C-alpha cells in the first residue's frame, strides 16, 4: 500500500483525498487543515485523520472539539508521498519541510515548474518521469490541453495549435473573486503562459494560447484551432478523440448546451460533487477545414487534475506502468463518461447563422 498524506484540504485537496481513499493500492493516512473550520469538520465526518498544518494551532482544534492526530510533521513521517494542495506559492514554501522529512512530494499547477523535478500529465509526460523524486501536476487548463493535443500530435502531427481560453472567474466557493460584469483579458499579454506550460509536458509541441476571464464559476471553455500536418476528416478526428478515456464527446442530441447543463448531467449520473474528470468536447464542434481542426472543449477546473494526481502518486511510489495506473484510476473513480445518446455525430442538424 502506498501511504499518502494530503497537505491542504481545499478545492483540490478534498477531491484528491477522496480519490486516494478509493484506490485499492493506496491508504489515505490523513489530511491537514490550518484552522478548525467546516472543511476540518467534513474531513472528520468522512473518516479522515486530521493533522494541524500549523504547529501552534493544535489547541484551536482541541478547543473546537475536533480531534486531531498530530501536526503536519507527524503526517510527513507517516507517509510515502505527500500531495501538496496548498494555495499557489505555498507549495514552494513547503518544499524545505518535505525535504527535511525526506518525503517525496507532488505539487499542483499553481506552483512554478521549477518546484519539482518534473511536470506531470498522464497523457503528456513520457515515462521517464518515474525517475523523479517530486512531480508537479500541471494546471487544470494545461491538463485539458495536454490530453487533447497529445493524441492529435501522435495521430496527425501538430504543425501549430492556437487556443483561446475563456477561464472561469473563480471556483463556486470563492465568493470574493471576479470579474462579475466583464470579460477581462487575463493575462493581457499574448501569448499567455498556458502554452509554455503545455511544453513542460509536451516539449516539442508548437502551441500559442491567449486567455480571458469571464464571470462564470462552473468550467473553463477552450476555443481550439490546430493546424495538422495531415488532413484527416472530421469524422476521423471524432473517432480518434472518442477513443481517449479522459475525453468525453458531448453528443448534440443530449441537449447539453453549456457548462450549466454539463454539471447538471454530471450530478444526475451520480458524479460526486458533480465532478467532471474528463475534458468535455462538443462533438458537433469538431470540424476540419483543409488541415485546420476546430473544436470547443470545456474543462472542469476543480476536477480534471484529480486523476492525474493519482497517477502521479503511482509514478513516484510504485512500479505500475503508466497505462496500468491510468486504467486502475479510471476504473476506481468511474472515469470514461459515455453517453447513451452518442451517435458519432450522425444526428447533427445544421445551426442557423443567426447569432
Ligand atoms: P484552495 O484555496 O481551495 O485550497 C487550499 C487549502 O490549503 C485551503 O484549505 C487552505 O486553508 C489550505 N492552506 C493554506 N495554507 C496552508 C498551509 N501552509 N498548509 C496547509 N494547508 C494550507 O486552493 P485550490 O483551488 O485547491 O488550489 C490548490 C492548488 O491547486 C493551487 O496550486 C492551484 O493553482 C491548483 N489548482 C487549482 C485549481 C482550481 O481550479 N481550484 C485547478 C487546478 C489546480
PDB file of N, CA and C in Angstrom, residues 240-305:
ATOM      1  N   UNK A 240     -11.011   9.340 -33.320  1.00  0.00           N
ATOM      2  CA  UNK A 240      -9.765   9.341 -32.528  1.00  0.00           C
ATOM      3  C   UNK A 240     -10.041   9.821 -31.106  1.00  0.00           C
ATOM      4  N   UNK A 241     -10.722  10.956 -30.992  1.00  0.00           N
ATOM      5  CA  UNK A 241     -10.922  11.550 -29.666  1.00  0.00           C
ATOM      6  C   UNK A 241     -11.872  10.703 -28.818  1.00  0.00           C
ATOM      7  N   UNK A 242     -12.826  10.042 -29.457  1.00  0.00           N
ATOM      8  CA  UNK A 242     -13.765   9.217 -28.680  1.00  0.00           C
ATOM      9  C   UNK A 242     -13.057   8.001 -28.079  1.00  0.00           C
ATOM     10  N   UNK A 243     -11.881   7.660 -28.607  1.00  0.00           N
ATOM     11  CA  UNK A 243     -11.119   6.537 -28.067  1.00  0.00           C
ATOM     12  C   UNK A 243     -10.253   6.904 -26.876  1.00  0.00           C
ATOM     13  N   UNK A 244     -10.229   8.191 -26.518  1.00  0.00           N
ATOM     14  CA  UNK A 244      -9.410   8.651 -25.383  1.00  0.00           C
ATOM     15  C   UNK A 244     -10.239   8.584 -24.106  1.00  0.00           C
ATOM     16  N   UNK A 245      -9.730   7.857 -23.101  1.00  0.00           N
ATOM     17  CA  UNK A 245     -10.570   7.591 -21.928  1.00  0.00           C
ATOM     18  C   UNK A 245     -10.879   8.838 -21.104  1.00  0.00           C
ATOM     19  N   UNK A 246     -10.038   9.860 -21.190  1.00  0.00           N
ATOM     20  CA  UNK A 246     -10.293  11.054 -20.383  1.00  0.00           C
ATOM     21  C   UNK A 246     -10.827  12.217 -21.227  1.00  0.00           C
ATOM     22  N   UNK A 247     -11.377  11.886 -22.392  1.00  0.00           N
ATOM     23  CA  UNK A 247     -12.110  12.873 -23.178  1.00  0.00           C
ATOM     24  C   UNK A 247     -13.541  12.388 -23.299  1.00  0.00           C
ATOM     25  N   UNK A 248     -14.493  13.270 -23.046  1.00  0.00           N
ATOM     26  CA  UNK A 248     -15.920  12.945 -23.202  1.00  0.00           C
ATOM     27  C   UNK A 248     -16.454  13.768 -24.362  1.00  0.00           C
ATOM     28  N   UNK A 249     -16.949  13.093 -25.390  1.00  0.00           N
ATOM     29  CA  UNK A 249     -17.546  13.792 -26.520  1.00  0.00           C
ATOM     30  C   UNK A 249     -19.037  13.992 -26.234  1.00  0.00           C
ATOM     31  N   UNK A 250     -19.440  15.240 -26.147  1.00  0.00           N
ATOM     32  CA  UNK A 250     -20.834  15.565 -25.799  1.00  0.00           C
ATOM     33  C   UNK A 250     -21.683  15.431 -27.057  1.00  0.00           C
ATOM     34  N   UNK A 251     -22.607  14.463 -27.061  1.00  0.00           N
ATOM     35  CA  UNK A 251     -23.439  14.322 -28.264  1.00  0.00           C
ATOM     36  C   UNK A 251     -24.469  15.436 -28.368  1.00  0.00           C
ATOM     37  N   UNK A 252     -24.719  15.923 -29.572  1.00  0.00           N
ATOM     38  CA  UNK A 252     -25.649  17.039 -29.740  1.00  0.00           C
ATOM     39  C   UNK A 252     -27.036  16.701 -29.212  1.00  0.00           C
ATOM     40  N   UNK A 253     -27.502  15.476 -29.462  1.00  0.00           N
ATOM     41  CA  UNK A 253     -28.879  15.153 -29.092  1.00  0.00           C
ATOM     42  C   UNK A 253     -29.072  15.065 -27.574  1.00  0.00           C
ATOM     43  N   UNK A 254     -27.960  15.115 -26.795  1.00  0.00           N
ATOM     44  CA  UNK A 254     -28.088  15.114 -25.333  1.00  0.00           C
ATOM     45  C   UNK A 254     -28.714  16.412 -24.831  1.00  0.00           C
ATOM     46  N   UNK A 255     -28.703  17.452 -25.656  1.00  0.00           N
ATOM     47  CA  UNK A 255     -29.298  18.721 -25.241  1.00  0.00           C
ATOM     48  C   UNK A 255     -28.452  19.453 -24.210  1.00  0.00           C
ATOM     49  N   UNK A 256     -27.175  19.140 -24.182  1.00  0.00           N
ATOM     50  CA  UNK A 256     -26.255  19.835 -23.264  1.00  0.00           C
ATOM     51  C   UNK A 256     -25.697  21.043 -24.012  1.00  0.00           C
ATOM     52  N   UNK A 257     -26.023  22.240 -23.515  1.00  0.00           N
ATOM     53  CA  UNK A 257     -25.664  23.425 -24.296  1.00  0.00           C
ATOM     54  C   UNK A 257     -24.616  24.308 -23.630  1.00  0.00           C
ATOM     55  N   UNK A 258     -24.118  23.899 -22.486  1.00  0.00           N
ATOM     56  CA  UNK A 258     -23.123  24.729 -21.818  1.00  0.00           C
ATOM     57  C   UNK A 258     -22.686  24.094 -20.510  1.00  0.00           C
ATOM     58  N   UNK A 259     -21.898  24.852 -19.753  1.00  0.00           N
ATOM     59  CA  UNK A 259     -21.351  24.299 -18.510  1.00  0.00           C
ATOM     60  C   UNK A 259     -22.436  23.986 -17.489  1.00  0.00           C
ATOM     61  N   UNK A 260     -23.506  24.768 -17.495  1.00  0.00           N
ATOM     62  CA  UNK A 260     -24.582  24.538 -16.529  1.00  0.00           C
ATOM     63  C   UNK A 260     -25.204  23.166 -16.715  1.00  0.00           C
ATOM     64  N   UNK A 261     -25.584  22.853 -17.951  1.00  0.00           N
ATOM     65  CA  UNK A 261     -26.206  21.547 -18.200  1.00  0.00           C
ATOM     66  C   UNK A 261     -25.179  20.414 -18.084  1.00  0.00           C
ATOM     67  N   UNK A 262     -23.939  20.703 -18.421  1.00  0.00           N
ATOM     68  CA  UNK A 262     -22.899  19.670 -18.260  1.00  0.00           C
ATOM     69  C   UNK A 262     -22.770  19.260 -16.801  1.00  0.00           C
ATOM     70  N   UNK A 263     -22.708  20.283 -15.924  1.00  0.00           N
ATOM     71  CA  UNK A 263     -22.571  19.981 -14.491  1.00  0.00           C
ATOM     72  C   UNK A 263     -23.831  19.305 -13.954  1.00  0.00           C
ATOM     73  N   UNK A 264     -24.979  19.703 -14.493  1.00  0.00           N
ATOM     74  CA  UNK A 264     -26.241  19.095 -14.102  1.00  0.00           C
ATOM     75  C   UNK A 264     -26.228  17.608 -14.474  1.00  0.00           C
ATOM     76  N   UNK A 265     -25.778  17.334 -15.686  1.00  0.00           N
ATOM     77  CA  UNK A 265     -25.678  15.952 -16.170  1.00  0.00           C
ATOM     78  C   UNK A 265     -24.754  15.134 -15.263  1.00  0.00           C
ATOM     79  N   UNK A 266     -23.580  15.724 -14.957  1.00  0.00           N
ATOM     80  CA  UNK A 266     -22.609  15.006 -14.130  1.00  0.00           C
ATOM     81  C   UNK A 266     -23.200  14.663 -12.765  1.00  0.00           C
ATOM     82  N   UNK A 267     -23.900  15.632 -12.178  1.00  0.00           N
ATOM     83  CA  UNK A 267     -24.505  15.387 -10.864  1.00  0.00           C
ATOM     84  C   UNK A 267     -25.595  14.321 -10.971  1.00  0.00           C
ATOM     85  N   UNK A 268     -26.394  14.401 -12.034  1.00  0.00           N
ATOM     86  CA  UNK A 268     -27.517  13.468 -12.167  1.00  0.00           C
ATOM     87  C   UNK A 268     -27.074  12.036 -12.450  1.00  0.00           C
ATOM     88  N   UNK A 269     -25.935  11.867 -13.133  1.00  0.00           N
ATOM     89  CA  UNK A 269     -25.454  10.494 -13.345  1.00  0.00           C
ATOM     90  C   UNK A 269     -24.666   9.986 -12.140  1.00  0.00           C
ATOM     91  N   UNK A 270     -24.596  10.802 -11.097  1.00  0.00           N
ATOM     92  CA  UNK A 270     -24.049  10.315  -9.836  1.00  0.00           C
ATOM     93  C   UNK A 270     -22.616  10.690  -9.554  1.00  0.00           C
ATOM     94  N   UNK A 271     -22.082  11.628 -10.325  1.00  0.00           N
ATOM     95  CA  UNK A 271     -20.716  12.045 -10.046  1.00  0.00           C
ATOM     96  C   UNK A 271     -20.630  12.775  -8.699  1.00  0.00           C
ATOM     97  N   UNK A 272     -19.658  12.431  -7.838  1.00  0.00           N
ATOM     98  CA  UNK A 272     -19.521  13.156  -6.573  1.00  0.00           C
ATOM     99  C   UNK A 272     -19.268  14.639  -6.838  1.00  0.00           C
ATOM    100  N   UNK A 273     -19.997  15.477  -6.139  1.00  0.00           N
ATOM    101  CA  UNK A 273     -19.891  16.942  -6.282  1.00  0.00           C
ATOM    102  C   UNK A 273     -20.196  17.413  -7.714  1.00  0.00           C
ATOM    103  N   UNK A 274     -20.756  16.554  -8.554  1.00  0.00           N
ATOM    104  CA  UNK A 274     -20.974  16.919  -9.960  1.00  0.00           C
ATOM    105  C   UNK A 274     -19.671  17.063 -10.716  1.00  0.00           C
ATOM    106  N   UNK A 275     -18.645  16.322 -10.291  1.00  0.00           N
ATOM    107  CA  UNK A 275     -17.318  16.491 -10.884  1.00  0.00           C
ATOM    108  C   UNK A 275     -17.214  15.861 -12.276  1.00  0.00           C
ATOM    109  N   UNK A 276     -16.528  16.576 -13.150  1.00  0.00           N
ATOM    110  CA  UNK A 276     -16.221  16.062 -14.488  1.00  0.00           C
ATOM    111  C   UNK A 276     -14.707  15.920 -14.577  1.00  0.00           C
ATOM    112  N   UNK A 277     -14.232  14.691 -14.464  1.00  0.00           N
ATOM    113  CA  UNK A 277     -12.787  14.443 -14.512  1.00  0.00           C
ATOM    114  C   UNK A 277     -12.270  14.490 -15.954  1.00  0.00           C
ATOM    115  N   UNK A 278     -13.193  14.315 -16.908  1.00  0.00           N
ATOM    116  CA  UNK A 278     -12.797  14.282 -18.318  1.00  0.00           C
ATOM    117  C   UNK A 278     -12.879  15.682 -18.944  1.00  0.00           C
ATOM    118  N   UNK A 279     -12.066  15.928 -20.001  1.00  0.00           N
ATOM    119  CA  UNK A 279     -12.335  17.080 -20.869  1.00  0.00           C
ATOM    120  C   UNK A 279     -13.690  16.826 -21.525  1.00  0.00           C
ATOM    121  N   UNK A 280     -14.467  17.859 -21.719  1.00  0.00           N
ATOM    122  CA  UNK A 280     -15.779  17.710 -22.376  1.00  0.00           C
ATOM    123  C   UNK A 280     -15.729  18.436 -23.718  1.00  0.00           C
ATOM    124  N   UNK A 281     -15.728  17.667 -24.798  1.00  0.00           N
ATOM    125  CA  UNK A 281     -15.565  18.215 -26.146  1.00  0.00           C
ATOM    126  C   UNK A 281     -16.918  18.204 -26.846  1.00  0.00           C
ATOM    127  N   UNK A 282     -17.353  19.355 -27.350  1.00  0.00           N
ATOM    128  CA  UNK A 282     -18.615  19.380 -28.105  1.00  0.00           C
ATOM    129  C   UNK A 282     -18.413  18.680 -29.440  1.00  0.00           C
ATOM    130  N   UNK A 283     -19.073  17.535 -29.568  1.00  0.00           N
ATOM    131  CA  UNK A 283     -18.838  16.682 -30.734  1.00  0.00           C
ATOM    132  C   UNK A 283     -19.095  17.425 -32.041  1.00  0.00           C
ATOM    133  N   UNK A 284     -20.196  18.175 -32.073  1.00  0.00           N
ATOM    134  CA  UNK A 284     -20.513  18.820 -33.353  1.00  0.00           C
ATOM    135  C   UNK A 284     -19.598  19.998 -33.670  1.00  0.00           C
ATOM    136  N   UNK A 285     -18.771  20.412 -32.684  1.00  0.00           N
ATOM    137  CA  UNK A 285     -17.823  21.497 -32.982  1.00  0.00           C
ATOM    138  C   UNK A 285     -16.580  20.978 -33.705  1.00  0.00           C
ATOM    139  N   UNK A 286     -16.380  19.666 -33.690  1.00  0.00           N
ATOM    140  CA  UNK A 286     -15.163  19.102 -34.291  1.00  0.00           C
ATOM    141  C   UNK A 286     -15.276  19.219 -35.808  1.00  0.00           C
ATOM    142  N   UNK A 287     -14.415  20.054 -36.378  1.00  0.00           N
ATOM    143  CA  UNK A 287     -14.549  20.355 -37.798  1.00  0.00           C
ATOM    144  C   UNK A 287     -13.162  20.548 -38.408  1.00  0.00           C
ATOM    145  N   UNK A 288     -12.892  19.857 -39.513  1.00  0.00           N
ATOM    146  CA  UNK A 288     -11.592  20.008 -40.179  1.00  0.00           C
ATOM    147  C   UNK A 288     -11.806  20.701 -41.522  1.00  0.00           C
ATOM    148  N   UNK A 289     -11.117  21.830 -41.721  1.00  0.00           N
ATOM    149  CA  UNK A 289     -11.121  22.555 -42.997  1.00  0.00           C
ATOM    150  C   UNK A 289      -9.686  22.488 -43.528  1.00  0.00           C
ATOM    151  N   UNK A 290      -9.471  21.800 -44.642  1.00  0.00           N
ATOM    152  CA  UNK A 290      -8.114  21.522 -45.121  1.00  0.00           C
ATOM    153  C   UNK A 290      -7.341  20.819 -43.997  1.00  0.00           C
ATOM    154  N   UNK A 291      -6.267  21.478 -43.488  1.00  0.00           N
ATOM    155  CA  UNK A 291      -5.535  20.834 -42.377  1.00  0.00           C
ATOM    156  C   UNK A 291      -5.838  21.508 -41.035  1.00  0.00           C
ATOM    157  N   UNK A 292      -6.837  22.392 -41.028  1.00  0.00           N
ATOM    158  CA  UNK A 292      -7.170  23.117 -39.791  1.00  0.00           C
ATOM    159  C   UNK A 292      -8.318  22.446 -39.052  1.00  0.00           C
ATOM    160  N   UNK A 293      -8.031  22.028 -37.817  1.00  0.00           N
ATOM    161  CA  UNK A 293      -9.059  21.445 -36.952  1.00  0.00           C
ATOM    162  C   UNK A 293      -9.576  22.527 -36.008  1.00  0.00           C
ATOM    163  N   UNK A 294     -10.889  22.567 -35.868  1.00  0.00           N
ATOM    164  CA  UNK A 294     -11.526  23.474 -34.908  1.00  0.00           C
ATOM    165  C   UNK A 294     -12.372  22.662 -33.949  1.00  0.00           C
ATOM    166  N   UNK A 295     -12.402  23.069 -32.703  1.00  0.00           N
ATOM    167  CA  UNK A 295     -13.362  22.471 -31.755  1.00  0.00           C
ATOM    168  C   UNK A 295     -13.450  23.347 -30.500  1.00  0.00           C
ATOM    169  N   UNK A 296     -14.529  23.102 -29.748  1.00  0.00           N
ATOM    170  CA  UNK A 296     -14.688  23.695 -28.419  1.00  0.00           C
ATOM    171  C   UNK A 296     -14.592  22.581 -27.390  1.00  0.00           C
ATOM    172  N   UNK A 297     -13.918  22.852 -26.279  1.00  0.00           N
ATOM    173  CA  UNK A 297     -13.967  21.916 -25.163  1.00  0.00           C
ATOM    174  C   UNK A 297     -14.134  22.685 -23.858  1.00  0.00           C
ATOM    175  N   UNK A 298     -14.754  22.024 -22.885  1.00  0.00           N
ATOM    176  CA  UNK A 298     -14.863  22.575 -21.535  1.00  0.00           C
ATOM    177  C   UNK A 298     -14.044  21.725 -20.575  1.00  0.00           C
ATOM    178  N   UNK A 299     -13.511  22.397 -19.578  1.00  0.00           N
ATOM    179  CA  UNK A 299     -12.671  21.734 -18.589  1.00  0.00           C
ATOM    180  C   UNK A 299     -13.193  22.091 -17.203  1.00  0.00           C
ATOM    181  N   UNK A 300     -13.489  21.084 -16.390  1.00  0.00           N
ATOM    182  CA  UNK A 300     -13.928  21.349 -15.019  1.00  0.00           C
ATOM    183  C   UNK A 300     -12.693  21.532 -14.148  1.00  0.00           C
ATOM    184  N   UNK A 301     -12.425  22.791 -13.829  1.00  0.00           N
ATOM    185  CA  UNK A 301     -11.159  23.152 -13.184  1.00  0.00           C
ATOM    186  C   UNK A 301     -10.976  22.499 -11.826  1.00  0.00           C
ATOM    187  N   UNK A 302     -12.066  22.197 -11.138  1.00  0.00           N
ATOM    188  CA  UNK A 302     -11.941  21.617  -9.794  1.00  0.00           C
ATOM    189  C   UNK A 302     -11.615  20.125  -9.842  1.00  0.00           C
ATOM    190  N   UNK A 303     -11.803  19.504 -11.018  1.00  0.00           N
ATOM    191  CA  UNK A 303     -11.797  18.038 -11.048  1.00  0.00           C
ATOM    192  C   UNK A 303     -10.790  17.391 -11.994  1.00  0.00           C
ATOM    193  N   UNK A 304     -10.438  18.045 -13.104  1.00  0.00           N
ATOM    194  CA  UNK A 304      -9.689  17.286 -14.125  1.00  0.00           C
ATOM    195  C   UNK A 304      -8.295  16.885 -13.665  1.00  0.00           C
ATOM    196  N   UNK A 305      -7.711  17.641 -12.698  1.00  0.00           N
ATOM    197  CA  UNK A 305      -6.357  17.281 -12.253  1.00  0.00           C
ATOM    198  C   UNK A 305      -6.370  16.135 -11.230  1.00  0.00           C
TER     199      UNK A 305
END
